[in-house]
Amino acid sequence: MSTENSAGGRSGTPEIQVRGLHKSFGDNEVLRGIDLEVGAGEVVCVIGPSGSGKSTLLRCVNLLEEPTQGQVFVSGTEVTDPDVDIDAVRRRIGMVFQQFNLFPHLTVTDNLTLPQRRVLGRDKAQAAEVAAENLRRVGLSEKATAYPGSLSGGQQQRVAIARALAMGPRVMLFDEPTSALDPELVGDVLAVMRMLADEGMTMMVVTHEMSFAREVADRVVFMDGGVVVEQGAPAQVIGAPTHERTRHFLSRLLDPAMADVEDAPRKSP
């Protein structure tokens, strides 16, 4: 985990820059002017209630969603420039979703080698070597010839991370990577993410895993209603938030039994 300032990360050079970002779906304005930077080697965890715009923000970074207004830069290249080679930019960005999106009819190794060969033009032997190295990194070398259906959810997600790493990204985006997992499988996935943080990977992580955010993040960003409400070091945002909305969210997340009575669902009369 970095000890550098939140604006610049470890090297002082932003890998991700978001300026005045807006995103609307019809009349629904999901993002309402986001300004954010992620420094090289920095781990930024984005937290907030459902519907706050966290995942939309992440998807705008690699243009899976096209912003309505504003600019996004990745490694100095403006992703939102109409003339950008978005495929070239996306080669620098690894994306890990809630669902694993593995090809069920392909082995684990083939799931890792196919995108390398098609997108990066690597030959079969080189792609297989890179796949084996990244399976080793996530602790799944013994599953190289297995099919996704024979793996647990946690193992499938680790394969998905290895697949993203095999493309050699400069930035990794994680969209609630443990939300679809049984609780006992979460730890192995988070351990891989901790390893990447220790290696200096630039990471932007949408998560509800407060222990991960507290221990691994350089900075925590709390979003609500399509805006950044507050951000700072984990000890400040999680341990001593300054905004009432942040305090309310964390109190319900960290101690659901203490939620106000008026927040509980009521049965119809």
Tab-separated table of C-alpha atoms in Angstrom:
chain	number	residue	atom	x	y	z
A	1	MET	CA	0.000	0.000	0.000
A	2	SER	CA	1.306	3.427	-0.944
A	3	THR	CA	2.144	6.149	1.523
A	4	GLU	CA	2.283	8.919	-1.079
A	5	ASN	CA	-0.292	11.680	-1.439
A	6	SER	CA	-3.715	10.799	-2.794
A	7	ALA	CA	-3.523	12.944	-5.911
A	8	GLY	CA	-0.326	11.511	-7.280
A	9	GLY	CA	0.006	7.924	-6.074
A	10	ARG	CA	3.425	6.349	-5.861
A	11	SER	CA	5.076	8.042	-8.808
A	12	GLY	CA	3.139	11.316	-8.863
A	13	THR	CA	1.883	10.568	-12.400
A	14	PRO	CA	-1.885	10.042	-12.770
A	15	GLU	CA	-2.826	6.885	-14.648
A	16	ILE	CA	-6.535	7.750	-14.584
A	17	GLN	CA	-7.963	11.272	-14.779
A	18	VAL	CA	-11.696	12.008	-14.765
A	19	ARG	CA	-12.777	15.601	-15.358
A	20	GLY	CA	-16.324	16.946	-15.090
A	21	LEU	CA	-17.851	13.552	-15.904
A	22	HIS	CA	-21.598	13.348	-16.449
A	23	LYS	CA	-23.598	10.326	-17.575
A	24	SER	CA	-27.333	10.192	-18.182
A	25	PHE	CA	-29.589	7.360	-19.227
A	26	GLY	CA	-32.558	9.197	-20.679
A	27	ASP	CA	-33.818	11.540	-17.977
A	28	ASN	CA	-31.856	9.709	-15.263
A	29	GLU	CA	-28.609	11.548	-14.510
A	30	VAL	CA	-26.416	8.867	-12.945
A	31	LEU	CA	-23.142	10.816	-12.777
A	32	ARG	CA	-23.323	14.528	-12.004
A	33	GLY	CA	-19.878	16.004	-12.425
A	34	ILE	CA	-17.161	13.617	-11.223
A	35	ASP	CA	-13.566	14.818	-10.835
A	36	LEU	CA	-11.118	12.101	-9.829
A	37	GLU	CA	-7.509	11.058	-10.294
A	38	VAL	CA	-5.778	7.743	-9.664
A	39	GLY	CA	-2.003	7.923	-9.464
A	40	ALA	CA	0.375	5.350	-10.872
A	41	GLY	CA	0.569	2.454	-8.436
A	42	GLU	CA	-2.321	3.777	-6.352
A	43	VAL	CA	-5.210	1.628	-5.104
A	44	VAL	CA	-8.481	3.544	-4.947
A	45	CYS	CA	-11.595	1.881	-3.539
A	46	VAL	CA	-14.940	3.395	-4.521
A	47	ILE	CA	-17.740	2.763	-2.043
A	48	GLY	CA	-21.342	3.875	-1.748
A	49	PRO	CA	-24.937	2.662	-1.828
A	50	SER	CA	-26.484	0.853	-4.784
A	51	GLY	CA	-27.451	3.288	-7.507
A	52	SER	CA	-24.830	5.864	-6.545
A	53	GLY	CA	-23.046	5.619	-9.915
A	54	LYS	CA	-19.982	3.606	-8.856
A	55	SER	CA	-20.140	0.977	-11.589
A	56	THR	CA	-21.135	3.523	-14.222
A	57	LEU	CA	-18.050	5.557	-13.335
A	58	LEU	CA	-15.860	2.485	-13.715
A	59	ARG	CA	-17.416	1.595	-17.074
A	60	CYS	CA	-16.888	5.136	-18.343
A	61	VAL	CA	-13.146	4.825	-17.677
A	62	ASN	CA	-12.735	2.294	-20.493
A	63	LEU	CA	-15.701	3.601	-22.489
A	64	LEU	CA	-17.978	0.604	-21.948
A	65	GLU	CA	-20.376	3.457	-21.214
A	66	GLU	CA	-19.994	6.656	-23.233
A	67	PRO	CA	-20.061	9.758	-21.020
A	68	THR	CA	-22.677	12.392	-21.708
A	69	GLN	CA	-20.195	15.129	-20.838
A	70	GLY	CA	-16.650	15.408	-19.513
A	71	GLN	CA	-13.254	13.866	-20.180
A	72	VAL	CA	-11.494	10.653	-19.195
A	73	PHE	CA	-7.740	10.090	-19.596
A	74	VAL	CA	-5.910	6.778	-19.156
A	75	SER	CA	-2.102	6.802	-19.159
A	76	GLY	CA	-2.209	10.277	-20.697
A	77	THR	CA	-4.523	9.350	-23.578
A	78	GLU	CA	-7.977	10.906	-23.724
A	79	VAL	CA	-10.408	8.006	-23.870
A	80	THR	CA	-13.285	10.398	-24.637
A	81	ASP	CA	-11.589	11.887	-27.718
A	82	PRO	CA	-13.809	10.936	-30.696
A	83	ASP	CA	-10.691	10.049	-32.705
A	84	VAL	CA	-9.078	7.845	-30.057
A	85	ASP	CA	-8.116	4.270	-30.893
A	86	ILE	CA	-10.200	2.810	-28.077
A	87	ASP	CA	-9.015	-0.738	-28.748
A	88	ALA	CA	-5.419	0.363	-28.201
A	89	VAL	CA	-6.375	2.131	-24.961
A	90	ARG	CA	-8.296	-0.876	-23.688
A	91	ARG	CA	-5.195	-3.031	-24.069
A	92	ARG	CA	-3.744	-1.043	-21.158
A	93	ILE	CA	-6.821	-1.641	-18.986
A	94	GLY	CA	-7.774	-4.911	-17.317
A	95	MET	CA	-11.428	-5.196	-16.312
A	96	VAL	CA	-12.825	-7.716	-13.834
A	97	PHE	CA	-16.605	-7.874	-13.551
A	98	GLN	CA	-19.020	-9.259	-10.963
A	99	GLN	CA	-19.641	-12.206	-13.262
A	100	PHE	CA	-16.667	-14.157	-14.526
A	101	ASN	CA	-17.502	-14.187	-18.273
A	102	LEU	CA	-15.377	-17.255	-18.989
A	103	PHE	CA	-15.994	-19.409	-22.049
A	104	PRO	CA	-17.457	-22.646	-20.601
A	105	HIS	CA	-16.398	-24.775	-23.579
A	106	LEU	CA	-12.733	-23.769	-23.283
A	107	THR	CA	-10.168	-24.913	-20.732
A	108	VAL	CA	-8.739	-22.440	-18.256
A	109	THR	CA	-5.570	-22.124	-20.338
A	110	ASP	CA	-7.534	-21.566	-23.535
A	111	ASN	CA	-9.579	-18.854	-21.810
A	112	LEU	CA	-6.299	-17.057	-21.091
A	113	THR	CA	-4.586	-17.633	-24.438
A	114	LEU	CA	-7.473	-16.790	-26.787
A	115	PRO	CA	-7.560	-13.013	-26.110
A	116	GLN	CA	-3.761	-12.812	-26.190
A	117	ARG	CA	-3.627	-14.404	-29.617
A	118	ARG	CA	-6.544	-12.477	-31.096
A	119	VAL	CA	-5.896	-9.043	-29.609
A	120	LEU	CA	-2.124	-8.970	-29.021
A	121	GLY	CA	-1.084	-11.272	-31.867
A	122	ARG	CA	0.978	-13.585	-29.676
A	123	ASP	CA	1.749	-17.035	-31.022
A	124	LYS	CA	0.396	-20.126	-29.287
A	125	ALA	CA	3.573	-20.943	-27.367
A	126	GLN	CA	4.113	-17.396	-26.109
A	127	ALA	CA	0.461	-17.039	-25.084
A	128	ALA	CA	0.593	-20.365	-23.243
A	129	GLU	CA	3.736	-19.280	-21.362
A	130	VAL	CA	2.112	-16.015	-20.268
A	131	ALA	CA	-1.058	-17.885	-19.277
A	132	ALA	CA	0.900	-20.345	-17.131
A	133	GLU	CA	2.751	-17.529	-15.353
A	134	ASN	CA	-0.454	-15.684	-14.504
A	135	LEU	CA	-2.232	-18.816	-13.346
A	136	ARG	CA	0.722	-19.323	-11.025
A	137	ARG	CA	0.322	-15.768	-9.732
A	138	VAL	CA	-3.301	-16.399	-8.751
A	139	GLY	CA	-2.549	-19.832	-7.287
A	140	LEU	CA	-4.304	-21.948	-9.917
A	141	SER	CA	-1.527	-23.662	-11.874
A	142	GLU	CA	-3.101	-27.054	-11.183
A	143	LYS	CA	-6.334	-25.961	-12.916
A	144	ALA	CA	-4.753	-25.182	-16.299
A	145	THR	CA	-6.572	-27.997	-18.112
A	146	ALA	CA	-9.830	-27.761	-16.168
A	147	TYR	CA	-13.052	-26.328	-17.546
A	148	PRO	CA	-14.760	-23.391	-15.801
A	149	GLY	CA	-17.763	-25.490	-14.829
A	150	SER	CA	-15.587	-27.652	-12.588
A	151	LEU	CA	-14.284	-24.657	-10.610
A	152	SER	CA	-15.748	-22.856	-7.628
A	153	GLY	CA	-16.926	-19.289	-8.056
A	154	GLY	CA	-13.826	-17.987	-6.324
A	155	GLN	CA	-11.566	-20.005	-8.596
A	156	GLN	CA	-13.418	-18.757	-11.674
A	157	GLN	CA	-12.970	-15.172	-10.558
A	158	ARG	CA	-9.257	-15.758	-10.014
A	159	VAL	CA	-9.066	-17.169	-13.554
A	160	ALA	CA	-10.811	-14.008	-14.776
A	161	ILE	CA	-8.182	-11.914	-12.978
A	162	ALA	CA	-5.390	-14.016	-14.496
A	163	ARG	CA	-6.938	-13.541	-17.940
A	164	ALA	CA	-6.917	-9.764	-17.477
A	165	LEU	CA	-3.319	-9.822	-16.216
A	166	ALA	CA	-2.192	-11.920	-19.175
A	167	MET	CA	-2.913	-8.931	-21.427
A	168	GLY	CA	-0.251	-6.873	-19.595
A	169	PRO	CA	-2.446	-3.991	-18.393
A	170	ARG	CA	-1.170	-0.809	-16.748
A	171	VAL	CA	-4.461	-0.336	-14.896
A	172	MET	CA	-6.885	-2.837	-13.352
A	173	LEU	CA	-10.571	-2.027	-12.828
A	174	PHE	CA	-12.613	-4.225	-10.483
A	175	ASP	CA	-16.410	-3.949	-10.399
A	176	GLU	CA	-17.619	-5.651	-7.212
A	177	PRO	CA	-15.402	-8.693	-7.916
A	178	THR	CA	-16.581	-10.634	-4.846
A	179	SER	CA	-20.303	-9.781	-4.852
A	180	ALA	CA	-21.333	-12.975	-6.660
A	181	LEU	CA	-19.281	-15.264	-4.392
A	182	ASP	CA	-20.218	-17.278	-1.342
A	183	PRO	CA	-18.654	-15.662	1.740
A	184	GLU	CA	-16.118	-18.435	2.280
A	185	LEU	CA	-14.724	-17.900	-1.249
A	186	VAL	CA	-14.174	-14.156	-0.962
A	187	GLY	CA	-10.845	-14.348	0.866
A	188	ASP	CA	-8.887	-16.051	-1.926
A	189	VAL	CA	-9.948	-13.412	-4.460
A	190	LEU	CA	-9.091	-10.552	-2.106
A	191	ALA	CA	-5.697	-12.172	-1.420
A	192	VAL	CA	-4.908	-12.018	-5.143
A	193	MET	CA	-5.939	-8.349	-5.217
A	194	ARG	CA	-3.704	-7.643	-2.219
A	195	MET	CA	-0.834	-9.278	-4.090
A	196	LEU	CA	-1.419	-7.001	-7.078
A	197	ALA	CA	-1.485	-3.956	-4.811
A	198	ASP	CA	1.815	-5.040	-3.237
A	199	GLU	CA	3.292	-5.397	-6.730
A	200	GLY	CA	2.365	-1.769	-7.515
A	201	MET	CA	-0.541	-2.327	-9.891
A	202	THR	CA	-2.741	0.726	-10.380
A	203	MET	CA	-6.205	-0.357	-9.256
A	204	MET	CA	-9.657	1.197	-9.123
A	205	VAL	CA	-11.984	-1.052	-7.142
A	206	VAL	CA	-15.734	-0.739	-6.644
A	207	THR	CA	-16.421	-2.758	-3.521
A	208	HIS	CA	-18.458	-3.281	-0.368
A	209	GLU	CA	-15.552	-5.126	1.283
A	210	MET	CA	-14.660	-2.571	3.939
A	211	SER	CA	-11.856	-4.687	5.411
A	212	PHE	CA	-10.139	-4.756	2.018
A	213	ALA	CA	-10.629	-1.011	1.551
A	214	ARG	CA	-9.308	-0.297	5.042
A	215	GLU	CA	-6.224	-2.516	4.711
A	216	VAL	CA	-5.234	-2.189	1.049
A	217	ALA	CA	-6.542	1.078	-0.386
A	218	ASP	CA	-4.411	4.192	-0.549
A	219	ARG	CA	-7.591	6.197	-0.852
A	220	VAL	CA	-11.313	5.594	-0.376
A	221	VAL	CA	-13.884	7.502	-2.422
A	222	PHE	CA	-17.476	7.633	-1.145
A	223	MET	CA	-20.107	8.271	-3.821
A	224	ASP	CA	-23.793	8.983	-3.448
A	225	GLY	CA	-26.323	10.416	-5.870
A	226	GLY	CA	-23.848	10.530	-8.730
A	227	VAL	CA	-21.290	12.735	-6.964
A	228	VAL	CA	-18.174	12.232	-4.849
A	229	VAL	CA	-19.303	13.077	-1.314
A	230	GLU	CA	-15.891	12.684	0.297
A	231	GLN	CA	-12.562	10.989	-0.248
A	232	GLY	CA	-9.353	10.466	1.653
A	233	ALA	CA	-7.238	7.910	3.453
A	234	PRO	CA	-9.139	4.808	4.633
A	235	ALA	CA	-8.597	5.742	8.283
A	236	GLN	CA	-10.328	9.044	7.657
A	237	VAL	CA	-13.210	8.046	5.351
A	238	ILE	CA	-14.022	4.721	7.018
A	239	GLY	CA	-12.762	5.446	10.515
A	240	ALA	CA	-13.761	9.089	10.952
A	241	PRO	CA	-15.948	10.286	8.066
A	242	THR	CA	-16.744	13.982	7.983
A	243	HIS	CA	-19.989	13.857	6.011
A	244	GLU	CA	-23.227	12.718	7.616
A	245	ARG	CA	-24.216	10.740	4.513
A	246	THR	CA	-20.980	8.766	4.709
A	247	ARG	CA	-21.480	8.092	8.414
A	248	HIS	CA	-25.019	6.854	7.815
A	249	PHE	CA	-23.937	4.542	4.972
A	250	LEU	CA	-21.060	3.040	6.947
A	251	SER	CA	-23.134	2.564	10.094
A	252	ARG	CA	-25.655	0.509	8.147
A	253	LEU	CA	-22.987	-1.419	6.233
A	254	LEU	CA	-20.737	-2.210	9.199
A	255	ASP	CA	-23.531	-2.853	11.711
A	256	PRO	CA	-26.809	-3.688	9.898
A	257	ALA	CA	-28.511	-4.590	13.187
A	258	MET	CA	-28.248	-0.953	14.222
A	259	ALA	CA	-30.187	0.404	11.221
A	260	ASP	CA	-32.938	2.829	12.137
A	261	VAL	CA	-36.408	1.369	12.498
A	262	GLU	CA	-37.723	3.706	9.807
A	263	ASP	CA	-35.184	2.221	7.364
A	264	ALA	CA	-36.543	-1.301	7.778
A	265	PRO	CA	-39.032	-2.648	5.209
A	266	ARG	CA	-42.609	-2.675	6.381
A	267	LYS	CA	-45.307	-5.199	5.603
A	268	SER	CA	-48.347	-3.927	3.776
A	269	PRO	CA	-51.407	-3.544	6.037
